[in-house]
Coordinates of C-alpha atoms in Angstrom, one line a residue:
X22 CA -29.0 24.7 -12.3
X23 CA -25.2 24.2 -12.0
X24 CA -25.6 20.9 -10.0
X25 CA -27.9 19.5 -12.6
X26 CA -25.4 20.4 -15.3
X27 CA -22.7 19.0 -13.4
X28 CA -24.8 15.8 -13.3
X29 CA -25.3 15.6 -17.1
X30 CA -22.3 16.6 -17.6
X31 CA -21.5 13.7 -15.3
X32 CA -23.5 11.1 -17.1
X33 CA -21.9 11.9 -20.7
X34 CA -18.6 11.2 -19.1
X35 CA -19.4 8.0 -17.9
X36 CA -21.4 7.1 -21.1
X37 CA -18.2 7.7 -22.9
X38 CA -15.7 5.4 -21.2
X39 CA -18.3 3.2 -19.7
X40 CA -18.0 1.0 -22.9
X41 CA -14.4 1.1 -23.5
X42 CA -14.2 0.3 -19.6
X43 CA -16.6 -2.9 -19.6
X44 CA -15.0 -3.9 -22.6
X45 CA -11.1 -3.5 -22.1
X46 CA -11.2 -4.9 -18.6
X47 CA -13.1 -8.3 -18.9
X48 CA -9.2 -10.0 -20.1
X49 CA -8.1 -8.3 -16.8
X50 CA -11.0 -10.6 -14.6
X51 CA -8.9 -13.5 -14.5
X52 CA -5.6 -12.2 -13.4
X53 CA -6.8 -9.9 -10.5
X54 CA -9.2 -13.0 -8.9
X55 CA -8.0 -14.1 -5.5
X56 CA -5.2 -16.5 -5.7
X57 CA -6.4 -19.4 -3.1
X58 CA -4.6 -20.8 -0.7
X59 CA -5.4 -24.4 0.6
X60 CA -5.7 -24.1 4.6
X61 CA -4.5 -26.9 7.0
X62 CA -6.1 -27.7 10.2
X63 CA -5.4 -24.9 12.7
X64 CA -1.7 -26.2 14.3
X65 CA -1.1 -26.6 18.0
X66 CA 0.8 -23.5 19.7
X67 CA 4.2 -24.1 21.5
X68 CA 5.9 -21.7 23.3
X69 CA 9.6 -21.5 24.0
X70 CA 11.8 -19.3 25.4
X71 CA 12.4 -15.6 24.2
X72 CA 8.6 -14.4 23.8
X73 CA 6.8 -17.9 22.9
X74 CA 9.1 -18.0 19.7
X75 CA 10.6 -21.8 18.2
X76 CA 13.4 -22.7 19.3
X77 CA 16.1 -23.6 16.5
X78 CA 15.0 -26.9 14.1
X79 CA 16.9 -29.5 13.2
X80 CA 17.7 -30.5 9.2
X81 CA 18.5 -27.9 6.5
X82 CA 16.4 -24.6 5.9
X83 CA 14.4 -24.4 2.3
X84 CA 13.6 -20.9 2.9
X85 CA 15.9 -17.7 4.5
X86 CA 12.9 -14.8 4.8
X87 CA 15.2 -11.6 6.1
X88 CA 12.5 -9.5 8.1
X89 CA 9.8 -10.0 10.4
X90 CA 7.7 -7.2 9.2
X91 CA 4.2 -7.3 8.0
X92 CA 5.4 -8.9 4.5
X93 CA 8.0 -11.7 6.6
X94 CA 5.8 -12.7 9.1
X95 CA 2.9 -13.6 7.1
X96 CA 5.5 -15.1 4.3
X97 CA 6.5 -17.3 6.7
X98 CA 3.6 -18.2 7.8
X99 CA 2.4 -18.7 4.7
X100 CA 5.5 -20.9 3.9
X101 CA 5.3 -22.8 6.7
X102 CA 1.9 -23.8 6.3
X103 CA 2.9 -25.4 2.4
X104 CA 5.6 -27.5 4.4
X105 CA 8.8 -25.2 3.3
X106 CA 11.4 -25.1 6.7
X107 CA 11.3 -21.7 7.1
X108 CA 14.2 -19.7 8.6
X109 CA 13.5 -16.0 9.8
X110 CA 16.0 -13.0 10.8
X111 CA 14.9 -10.2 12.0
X112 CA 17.0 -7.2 13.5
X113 CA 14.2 -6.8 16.5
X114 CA 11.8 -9.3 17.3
X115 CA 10.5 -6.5 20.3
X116 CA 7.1 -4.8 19.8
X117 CA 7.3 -2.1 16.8
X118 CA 6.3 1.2 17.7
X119 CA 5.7 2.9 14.0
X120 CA 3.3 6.1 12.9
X121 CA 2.5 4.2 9.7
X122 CA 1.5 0.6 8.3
X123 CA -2.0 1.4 10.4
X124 CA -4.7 1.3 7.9
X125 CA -5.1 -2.2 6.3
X126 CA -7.6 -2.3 3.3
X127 CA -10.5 -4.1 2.7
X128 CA -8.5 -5.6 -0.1
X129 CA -5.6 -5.9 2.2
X130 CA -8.3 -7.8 4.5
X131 CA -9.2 -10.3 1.9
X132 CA -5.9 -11.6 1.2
X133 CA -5.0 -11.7 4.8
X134 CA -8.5 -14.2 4.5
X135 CA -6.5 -16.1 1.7
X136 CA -2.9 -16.5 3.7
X137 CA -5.4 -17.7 7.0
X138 CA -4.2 -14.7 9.0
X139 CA -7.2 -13.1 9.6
X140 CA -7.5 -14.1 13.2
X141 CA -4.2 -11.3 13.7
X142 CA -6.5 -8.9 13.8
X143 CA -8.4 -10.1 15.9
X144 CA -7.8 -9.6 20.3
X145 CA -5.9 -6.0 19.0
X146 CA -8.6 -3.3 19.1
X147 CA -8.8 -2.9 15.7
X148 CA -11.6 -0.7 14.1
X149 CA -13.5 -1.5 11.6
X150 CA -12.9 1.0 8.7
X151 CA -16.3 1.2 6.4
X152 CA -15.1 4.2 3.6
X153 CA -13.1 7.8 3.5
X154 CA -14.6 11.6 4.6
X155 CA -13.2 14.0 2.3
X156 CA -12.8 17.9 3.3
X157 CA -12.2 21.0 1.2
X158 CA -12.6 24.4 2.0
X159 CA -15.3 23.5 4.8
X160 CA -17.5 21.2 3.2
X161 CA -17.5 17.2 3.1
X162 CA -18.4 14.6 1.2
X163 CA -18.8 10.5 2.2
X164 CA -17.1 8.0 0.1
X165 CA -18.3 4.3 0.9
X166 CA -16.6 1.0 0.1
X167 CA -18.1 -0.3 -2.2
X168 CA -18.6 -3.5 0.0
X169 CA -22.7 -5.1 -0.9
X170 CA -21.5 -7.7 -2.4
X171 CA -18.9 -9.0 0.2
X172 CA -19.7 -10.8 3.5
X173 CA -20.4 -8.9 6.5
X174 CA -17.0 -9.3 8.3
X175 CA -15.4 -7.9 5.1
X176 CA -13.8 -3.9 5.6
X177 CA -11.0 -2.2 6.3
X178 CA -9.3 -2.7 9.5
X179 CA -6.7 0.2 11.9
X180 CA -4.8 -0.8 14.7
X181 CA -1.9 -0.2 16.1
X182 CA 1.0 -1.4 14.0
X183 CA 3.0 -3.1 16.4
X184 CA 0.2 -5.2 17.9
X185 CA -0.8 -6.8 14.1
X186 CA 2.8 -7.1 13.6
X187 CA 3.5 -9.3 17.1
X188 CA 0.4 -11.5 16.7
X189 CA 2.0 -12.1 12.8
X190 CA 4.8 -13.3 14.2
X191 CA 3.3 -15.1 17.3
X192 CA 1.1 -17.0 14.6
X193 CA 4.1 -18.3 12.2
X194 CA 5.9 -19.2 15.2
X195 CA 3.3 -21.4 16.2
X196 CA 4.4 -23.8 13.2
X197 CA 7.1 -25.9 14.0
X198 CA 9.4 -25.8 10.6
X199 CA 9.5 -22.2 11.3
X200 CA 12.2 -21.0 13.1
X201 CA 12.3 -17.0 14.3
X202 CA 15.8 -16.0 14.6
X203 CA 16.6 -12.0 16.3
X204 CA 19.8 -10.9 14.3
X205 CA 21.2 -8.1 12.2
X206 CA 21.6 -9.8 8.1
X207 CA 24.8 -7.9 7.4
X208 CA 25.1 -9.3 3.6
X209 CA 24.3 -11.9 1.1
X210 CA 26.2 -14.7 0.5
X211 CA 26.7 -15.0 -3.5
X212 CA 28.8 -18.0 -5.0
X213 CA 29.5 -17.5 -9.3
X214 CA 26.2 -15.5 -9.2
X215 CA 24.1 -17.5 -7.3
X216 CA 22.6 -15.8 -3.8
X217 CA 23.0 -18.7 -1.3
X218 CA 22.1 -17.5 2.2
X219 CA 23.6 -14.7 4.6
X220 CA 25.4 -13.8 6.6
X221 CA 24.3 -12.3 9.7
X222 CA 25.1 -11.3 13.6
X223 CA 23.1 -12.4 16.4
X224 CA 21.1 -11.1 19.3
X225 CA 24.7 -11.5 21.1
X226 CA 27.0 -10.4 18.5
X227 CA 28.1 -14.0 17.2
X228 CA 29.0 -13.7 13.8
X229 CA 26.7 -16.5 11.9
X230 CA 26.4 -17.9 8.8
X231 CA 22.8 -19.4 7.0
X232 CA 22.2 -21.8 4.0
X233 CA 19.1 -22.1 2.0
X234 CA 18.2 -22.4 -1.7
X235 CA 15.9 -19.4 -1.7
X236 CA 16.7 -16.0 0.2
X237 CA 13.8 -14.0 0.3
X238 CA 14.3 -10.0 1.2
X239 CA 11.9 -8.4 3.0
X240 CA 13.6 -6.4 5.2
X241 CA 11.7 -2.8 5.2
X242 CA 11.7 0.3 3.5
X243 CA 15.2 1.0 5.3
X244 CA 16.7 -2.0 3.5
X245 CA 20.6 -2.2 3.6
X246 CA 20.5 -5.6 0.9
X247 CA 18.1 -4.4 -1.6
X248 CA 21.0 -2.6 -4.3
X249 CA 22.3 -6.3 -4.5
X250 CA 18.5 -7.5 -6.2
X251 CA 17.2 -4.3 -7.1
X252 CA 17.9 -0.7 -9.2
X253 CA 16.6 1.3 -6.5
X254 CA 15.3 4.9 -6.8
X255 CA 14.0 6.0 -4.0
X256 CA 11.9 9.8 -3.6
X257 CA 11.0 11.2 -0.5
X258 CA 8.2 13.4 -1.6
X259 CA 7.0 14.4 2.3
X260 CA 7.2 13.6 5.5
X261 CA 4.5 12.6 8.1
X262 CA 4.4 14.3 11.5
X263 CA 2.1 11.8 13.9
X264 CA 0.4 12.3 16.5
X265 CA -2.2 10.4 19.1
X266 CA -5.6 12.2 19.6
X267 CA -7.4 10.8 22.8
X268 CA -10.8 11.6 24.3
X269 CA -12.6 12.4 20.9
X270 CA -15.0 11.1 18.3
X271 CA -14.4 11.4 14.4
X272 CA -17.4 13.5 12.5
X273 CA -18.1 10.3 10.5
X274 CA -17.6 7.0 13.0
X275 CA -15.6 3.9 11.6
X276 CA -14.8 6.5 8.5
X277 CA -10.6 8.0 7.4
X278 CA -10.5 11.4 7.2
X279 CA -8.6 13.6 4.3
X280 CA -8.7 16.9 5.3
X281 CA -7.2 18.7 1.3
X282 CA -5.3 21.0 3.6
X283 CA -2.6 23.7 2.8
X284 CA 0.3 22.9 1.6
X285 CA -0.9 18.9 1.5
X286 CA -3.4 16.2 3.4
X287 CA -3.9 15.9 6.8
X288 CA -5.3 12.3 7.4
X289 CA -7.1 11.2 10.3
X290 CA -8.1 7.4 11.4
X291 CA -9.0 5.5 14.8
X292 CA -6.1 3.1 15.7
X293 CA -8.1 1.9 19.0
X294 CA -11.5 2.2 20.4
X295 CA -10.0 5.4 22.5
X296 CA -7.3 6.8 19.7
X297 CA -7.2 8.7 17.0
X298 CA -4.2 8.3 14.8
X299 CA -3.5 11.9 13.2
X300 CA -0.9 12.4 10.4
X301 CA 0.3 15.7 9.2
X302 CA 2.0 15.9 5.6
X303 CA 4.6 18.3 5.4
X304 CA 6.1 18.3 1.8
X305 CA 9.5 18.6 1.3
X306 CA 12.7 16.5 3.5
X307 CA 12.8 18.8 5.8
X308 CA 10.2 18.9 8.9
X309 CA 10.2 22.2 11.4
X310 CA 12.2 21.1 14.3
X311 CA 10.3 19.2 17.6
X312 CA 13.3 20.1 19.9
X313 CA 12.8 24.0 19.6
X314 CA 9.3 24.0 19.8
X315 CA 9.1 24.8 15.6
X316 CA 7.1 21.8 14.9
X317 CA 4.2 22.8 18.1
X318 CA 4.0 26.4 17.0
X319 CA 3.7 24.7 12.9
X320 CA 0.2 22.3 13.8
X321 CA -0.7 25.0 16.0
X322 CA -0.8 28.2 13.7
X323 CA -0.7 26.4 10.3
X324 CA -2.6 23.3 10.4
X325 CA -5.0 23.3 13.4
X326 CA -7.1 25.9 11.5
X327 CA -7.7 23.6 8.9
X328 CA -9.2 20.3 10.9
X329 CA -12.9 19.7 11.4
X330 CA -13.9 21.4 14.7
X331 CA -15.0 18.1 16.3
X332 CA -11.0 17.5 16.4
X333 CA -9.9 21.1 17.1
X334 CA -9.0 20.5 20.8
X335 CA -7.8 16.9 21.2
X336 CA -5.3 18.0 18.0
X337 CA -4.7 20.5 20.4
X338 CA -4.1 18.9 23.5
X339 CA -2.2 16.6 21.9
X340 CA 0.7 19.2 20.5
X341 CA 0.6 19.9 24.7
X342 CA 1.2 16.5 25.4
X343 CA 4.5 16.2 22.9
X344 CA 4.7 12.8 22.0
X345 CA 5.1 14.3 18.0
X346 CA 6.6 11.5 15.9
X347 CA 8.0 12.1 12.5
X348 CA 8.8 9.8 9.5
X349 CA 10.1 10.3 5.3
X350 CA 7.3 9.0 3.3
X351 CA 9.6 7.1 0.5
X352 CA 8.2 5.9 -3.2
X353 CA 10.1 3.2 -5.2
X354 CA 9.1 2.0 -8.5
X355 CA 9.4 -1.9 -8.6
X356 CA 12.6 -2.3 -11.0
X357 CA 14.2 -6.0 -10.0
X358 CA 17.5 -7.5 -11.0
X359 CA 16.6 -11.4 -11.0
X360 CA 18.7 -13.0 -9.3
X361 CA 19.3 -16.9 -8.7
X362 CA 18.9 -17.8 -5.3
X363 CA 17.0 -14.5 -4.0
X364 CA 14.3 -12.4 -3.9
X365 CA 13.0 -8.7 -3.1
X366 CA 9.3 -8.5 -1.4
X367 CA 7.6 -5.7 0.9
X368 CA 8.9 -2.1 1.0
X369 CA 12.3 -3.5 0.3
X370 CA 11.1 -4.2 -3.1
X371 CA 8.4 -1.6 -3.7
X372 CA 7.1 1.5 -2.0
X373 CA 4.8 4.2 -3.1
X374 CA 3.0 7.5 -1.1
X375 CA 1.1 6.2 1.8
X376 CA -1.2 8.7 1.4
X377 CA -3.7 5.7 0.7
X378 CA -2.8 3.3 2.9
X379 CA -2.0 0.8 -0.1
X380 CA 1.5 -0.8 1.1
X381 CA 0.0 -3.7 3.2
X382 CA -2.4 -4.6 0.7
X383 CA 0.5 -4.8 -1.9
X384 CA 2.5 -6.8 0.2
X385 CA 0.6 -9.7 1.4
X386 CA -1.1 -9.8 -2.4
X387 CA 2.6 -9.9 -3.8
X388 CA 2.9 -12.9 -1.1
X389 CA -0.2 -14.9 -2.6
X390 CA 1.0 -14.8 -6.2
X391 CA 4.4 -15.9 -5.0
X392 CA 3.1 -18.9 -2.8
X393 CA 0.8 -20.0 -5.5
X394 CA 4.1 -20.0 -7.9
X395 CA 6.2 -22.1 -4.9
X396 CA 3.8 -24.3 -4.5
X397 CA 3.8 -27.0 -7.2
X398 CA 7.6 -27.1 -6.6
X399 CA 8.7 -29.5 -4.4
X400 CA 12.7 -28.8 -4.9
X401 CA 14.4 -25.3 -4.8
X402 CA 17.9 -26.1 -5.1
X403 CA 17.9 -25.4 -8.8
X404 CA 18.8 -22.2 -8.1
X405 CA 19.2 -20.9 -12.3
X406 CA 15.7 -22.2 -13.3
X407 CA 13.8 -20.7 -10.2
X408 CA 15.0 -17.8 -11.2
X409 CA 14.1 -17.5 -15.0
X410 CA 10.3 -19.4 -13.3
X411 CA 10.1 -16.3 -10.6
X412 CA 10.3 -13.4 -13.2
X413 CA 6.5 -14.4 -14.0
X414 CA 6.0 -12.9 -10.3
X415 CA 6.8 -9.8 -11.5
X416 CA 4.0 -9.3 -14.1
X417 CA 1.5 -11.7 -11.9
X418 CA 1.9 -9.0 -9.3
X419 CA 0.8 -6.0 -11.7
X420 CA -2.5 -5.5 -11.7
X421 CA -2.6 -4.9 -7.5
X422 CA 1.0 -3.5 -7.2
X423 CA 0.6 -0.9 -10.3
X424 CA -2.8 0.2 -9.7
X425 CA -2.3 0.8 -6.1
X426 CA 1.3 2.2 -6.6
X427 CA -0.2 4.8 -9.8
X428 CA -3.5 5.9 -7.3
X429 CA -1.1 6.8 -4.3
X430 CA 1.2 8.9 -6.2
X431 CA -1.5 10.6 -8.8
X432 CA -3.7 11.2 -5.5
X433 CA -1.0 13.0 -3.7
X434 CA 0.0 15.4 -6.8
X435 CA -3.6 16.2 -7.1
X436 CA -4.5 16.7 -3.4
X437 CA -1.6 19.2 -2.7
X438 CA -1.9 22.7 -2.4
X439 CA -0.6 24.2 -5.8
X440 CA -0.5 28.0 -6.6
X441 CA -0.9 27.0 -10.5
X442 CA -4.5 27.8 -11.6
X443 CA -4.9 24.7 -13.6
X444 CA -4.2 23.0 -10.7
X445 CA -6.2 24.1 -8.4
X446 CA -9.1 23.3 -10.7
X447 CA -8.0 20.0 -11.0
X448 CA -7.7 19.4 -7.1
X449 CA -11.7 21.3 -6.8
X450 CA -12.6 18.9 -10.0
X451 CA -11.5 15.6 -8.6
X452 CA -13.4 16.5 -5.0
X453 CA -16.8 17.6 -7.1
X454 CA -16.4 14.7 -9.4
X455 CA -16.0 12.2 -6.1
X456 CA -18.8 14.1 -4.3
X457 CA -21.2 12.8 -7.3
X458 CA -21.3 9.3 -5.6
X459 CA -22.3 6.3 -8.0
X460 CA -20.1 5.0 -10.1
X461 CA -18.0 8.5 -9.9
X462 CA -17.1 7.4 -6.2
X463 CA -17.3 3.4 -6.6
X464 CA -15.4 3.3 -9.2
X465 CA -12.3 5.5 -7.5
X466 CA -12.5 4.3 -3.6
X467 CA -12.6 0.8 -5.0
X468 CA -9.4 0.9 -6.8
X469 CA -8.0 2.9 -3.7
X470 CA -9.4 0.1 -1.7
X471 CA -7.7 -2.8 -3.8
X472 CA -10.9 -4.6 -4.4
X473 CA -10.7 -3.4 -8.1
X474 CA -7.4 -3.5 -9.2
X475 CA -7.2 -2.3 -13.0
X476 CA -5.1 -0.3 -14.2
X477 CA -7.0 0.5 -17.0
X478 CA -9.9 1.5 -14.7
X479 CA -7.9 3.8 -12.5
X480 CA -6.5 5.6 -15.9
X481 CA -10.3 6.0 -17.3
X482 CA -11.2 7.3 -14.0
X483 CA -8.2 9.7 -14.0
X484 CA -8.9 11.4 -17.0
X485 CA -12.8 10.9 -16.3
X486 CA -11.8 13.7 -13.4
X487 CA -9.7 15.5 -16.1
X488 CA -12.4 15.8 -18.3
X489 CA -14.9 17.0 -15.8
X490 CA -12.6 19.8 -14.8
X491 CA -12.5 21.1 -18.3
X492 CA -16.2 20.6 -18.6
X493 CA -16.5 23.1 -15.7
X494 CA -14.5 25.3 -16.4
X495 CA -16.5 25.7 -20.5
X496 CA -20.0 26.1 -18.6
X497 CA -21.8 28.2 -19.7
X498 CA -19.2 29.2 -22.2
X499 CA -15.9 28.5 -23.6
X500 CA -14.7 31.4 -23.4
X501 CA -10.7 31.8 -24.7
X502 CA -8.7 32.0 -21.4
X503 CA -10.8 29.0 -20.4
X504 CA -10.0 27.0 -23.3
X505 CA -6.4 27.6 -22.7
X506 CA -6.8 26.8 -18.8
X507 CA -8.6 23.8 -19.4
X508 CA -5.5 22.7 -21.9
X509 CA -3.6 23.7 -19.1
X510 CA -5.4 21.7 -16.7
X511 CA -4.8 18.5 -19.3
X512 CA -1.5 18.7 -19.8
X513 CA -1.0 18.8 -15.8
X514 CA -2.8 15.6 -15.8
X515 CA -1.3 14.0 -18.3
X516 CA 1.9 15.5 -16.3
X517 CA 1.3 13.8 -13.5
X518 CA -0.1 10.1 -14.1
X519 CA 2.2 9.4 -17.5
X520 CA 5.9 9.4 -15.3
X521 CA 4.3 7.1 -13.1
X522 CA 3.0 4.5 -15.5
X523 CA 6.3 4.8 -17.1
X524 CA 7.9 3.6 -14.0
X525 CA 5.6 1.3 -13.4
X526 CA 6.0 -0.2 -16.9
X527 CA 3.3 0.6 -19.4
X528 CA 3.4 -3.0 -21.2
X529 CA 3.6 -5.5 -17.5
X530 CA 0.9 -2.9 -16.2
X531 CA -1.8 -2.4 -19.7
X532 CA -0.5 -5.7 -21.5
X533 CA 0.9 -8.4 -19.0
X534 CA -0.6 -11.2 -21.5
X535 CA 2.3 -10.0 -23.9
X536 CA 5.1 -10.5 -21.6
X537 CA 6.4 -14.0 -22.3
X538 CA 6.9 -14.6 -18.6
X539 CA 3.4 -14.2 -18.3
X540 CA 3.2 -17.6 -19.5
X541 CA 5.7 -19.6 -17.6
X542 CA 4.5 -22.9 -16.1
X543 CA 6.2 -24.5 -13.1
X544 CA 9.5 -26.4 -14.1
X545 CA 9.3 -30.4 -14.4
X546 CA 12.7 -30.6 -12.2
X547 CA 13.8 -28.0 -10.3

């Protein structure tokens, strides 16, 4: 009888914003479509010496792209393709070896369609990824992609980082106006206000000196340049302790895992047909320390209880084996400085919880609205009216970055372990509300996928869980210290999810038509 009322109750939630959600979001159809990018005949690969890389080109460089990361390698590429001489600098052109940027989303997938870089992850192991599991308290519940009306090579992909991130660069190389540079950007080169290249050291410690009429900064969440284009603000809510789990299967194949542990998520997704990439959340700066054994005895006695018993002894075996890895998990609203001459893209620019793997897929969509915006300009060097052109990239890039950015930080909040009451309901609510399935999982895995990117969908579907908490909590009876939890549980909400549209910016993120640069069409001469 509860289930049923849970159901209705269900249905009169959905009846409720269903119409205000088919209605508000039609005017956002047209800014989230896929941006698309023209496609060249497949170019010829060269090699050269130093890892099949170009050697230098001749003539002057258009672009400077700092960082050969996910976001710099396919920038380039990208740039390269549209005829722009393309210079990159990156710190270590070697193999990455990194615990995160593993989990690419289907809507991550589909704009690495649109930049023609789908083939990277192709030749790397990657696993398909088809939806989430969800665990609390011993149960589970499925949560699909909504993916029917895709085609069949469309889903999320997981690989190892490093491998995606080599074949990147292997494939921008292969252009030959794109020139891969190893080197360490020291600082930006600014004239009367005007960025106009860097200055950098190389492989061998030369110092060096670049030219071009666009810098574009993409450096890494560890970025040393970003306070010169940028009003950074940057929280560490947790940190992630990784580790490799071999010789195992997951309980739901080609599925992520959330485990709603104590004190916060435990995530779990293959990387490679044979490995299991686990990451711990430990809340807080501080981690227990590896050295002293701390961190073992910590997954051991704290969060190996928790995990799905199918995992229980390769989690365990791989604590024996010790190869633990830590990293901070940072969050930065985007808050830019325009500046003439440069530019701020990738986790230099804008980072959020990667609790849902969402960072790729905000990068390379941020790289398709800023292509399309290059494109129709055939000169750069008017360094002043590229500028005051480029600040439409910042509300063009909205309805992906925001929604994305909102998701990971609300979802954290509610999927930690809280000792408040209120809560505690919310976190049960929002698992209940997902384990509905229809449009009460649809809707929410497809915004978390970035194949709906709506802001105002994600805050219907927010409150939506809100709403069903409360309703819960009144059955059968509102009795007074329900009432006053179910406030509670409101004003937690509404605690959570208003900071973060705030820094997101409630007008560029509910309203970009209103924001004049909304409207900016490509300079005659620039």
């Amino acid at each position: 009888m509860v289930i049923v009322h849970q159901y209705i109750l269900g249905g009169v939630i959905a009846s409720l914003f269903g119409f205000v959600l088919l209605y508000c979001l039609r005017r956002y159809v047209k800014q989230t479509k896929g941006l698309h990018v023209v496609c060249e005949d497949e170019c010829i690969k060269t090699s050269a010496a130093g890892g099949g890389f170009r050697p230098e080109i001749d003539g002057d460089t258009d672009i400077i792209i700092v960082g050969a990361g996910v976001a710099g390698a396919a920038l380039a590429y990208t740039l390269g393709k549209d005829g722009r001489r393309v210079h990159v600098i990156e710190r270590d052109l070697t193999e990455p070896d990194r615990i995160v940027g593993e989990l690419l989303q289907p809507g991550g997938y589909l704009k690495l369609v649109e930049l023609g870089l789908e083939d990277c992850v192709g030749d790397i192991d990657a696993q398909r990824v088809f939806g989430y599991a969800l665990y609390k308290d011993g149960k589970s519940t499925k949560l699909s992609y909504p993916l029917e009306k895709f085609d069949a090579d469309v889903s999320g992909r997981s690989f190892h980082n490093g491998w995606f991130i080599q074949r990147m660069r292997e494939k921008a190389a292969t252009l030959p106006i794109v020139r891969l540079e190893q080197g360490t950007v020291t600082s930006l080169i600014e004239e009367k206000g005007i960025i106009e290249g860097v200055q950098y050291k190389t492989k061998n410690g030369e110092e060096m000196t670049a030219y071009a009429p666009l810098t574009i900064v993409c450096d890494g969440c560890f970025s040393n340049l970003r306070r010169a284009l940028c009003a950074p603000k940057v929280d560490i809510p947790s940190c992630f302790v990784g580790l490799v789990l071999e010789n195992c299967q997951l309980p739901y194949a080609n599925h992520g895992h959330v485990i709603l542990g104590d004190p916060s998520p435990i995530l779990f997704y293959p990387i490679s047909s044979t490995e299991i990439r686990c990451l711990v959340d430990v809340p807080g700066q501080k981690v227990p320390s590896i050295g002293n054994g701390e961190m073992a005895k910590y997954l051991k006695t704290v969060v190996a209880p928790q995990i799905p018993p199918q995992l229980y002894n390769a989690f365990i075996a791989a604590i024996d084996k010790g190869n633990i890895r830590t990293m901070p998990n940072r969050s930065m609203p985007a808050n830019p400085h325009p500046t003439p001459g440069a530019l701020l893209l990738g986790d230099a620019f804008n980072m959020r919880h990667p609790l849902t793997g969402g960072g790729m897929t905000v990068a390379l969509s941020d790289i398709v609205v800023l292509c399309d915006l290059l494109r129709p300009i055939a000169n750069l060097n008017n360094a002043s009216t590229l500028c005051k052109y480029l600040e439409s990239f910042y509300t063009l890039r909205k309805p992906v970055a925001s929604t994305i950015n909102t998701l990971a930080g609300a979802l954290y909040k509610v999927f930690c372990a809280s000792p408040d009451q209120a809560m505690k309901e919310m976190r049960q609510a929002c698992f209940d509300y997902l384990s509905l399935g229809g449009i009460f999982s649809n809707g929410p895995i497809s915004l978390l996928s970035g194949l709906n990117p709506r802001p105002l969908s994600l805050f219907l579907h927010f409150f939506a869980v809100a709403v069903y908490g409360v309703g819960r909590l009144f059955f059968p009876f509102p009795w007074p210290n329900k009432v006053w939890l179910g406030a509670r549980l409101l004003s937690g909400a509404s605690g959570i999810i208003f900071p973060i549209i705030k820094a997101e910016g409630l007008r560029q993120m509910f309203f970009p038509a209103t924001v004049p640069a909304y409207y900016r069409a490509p300079p005659v001469k620039c």
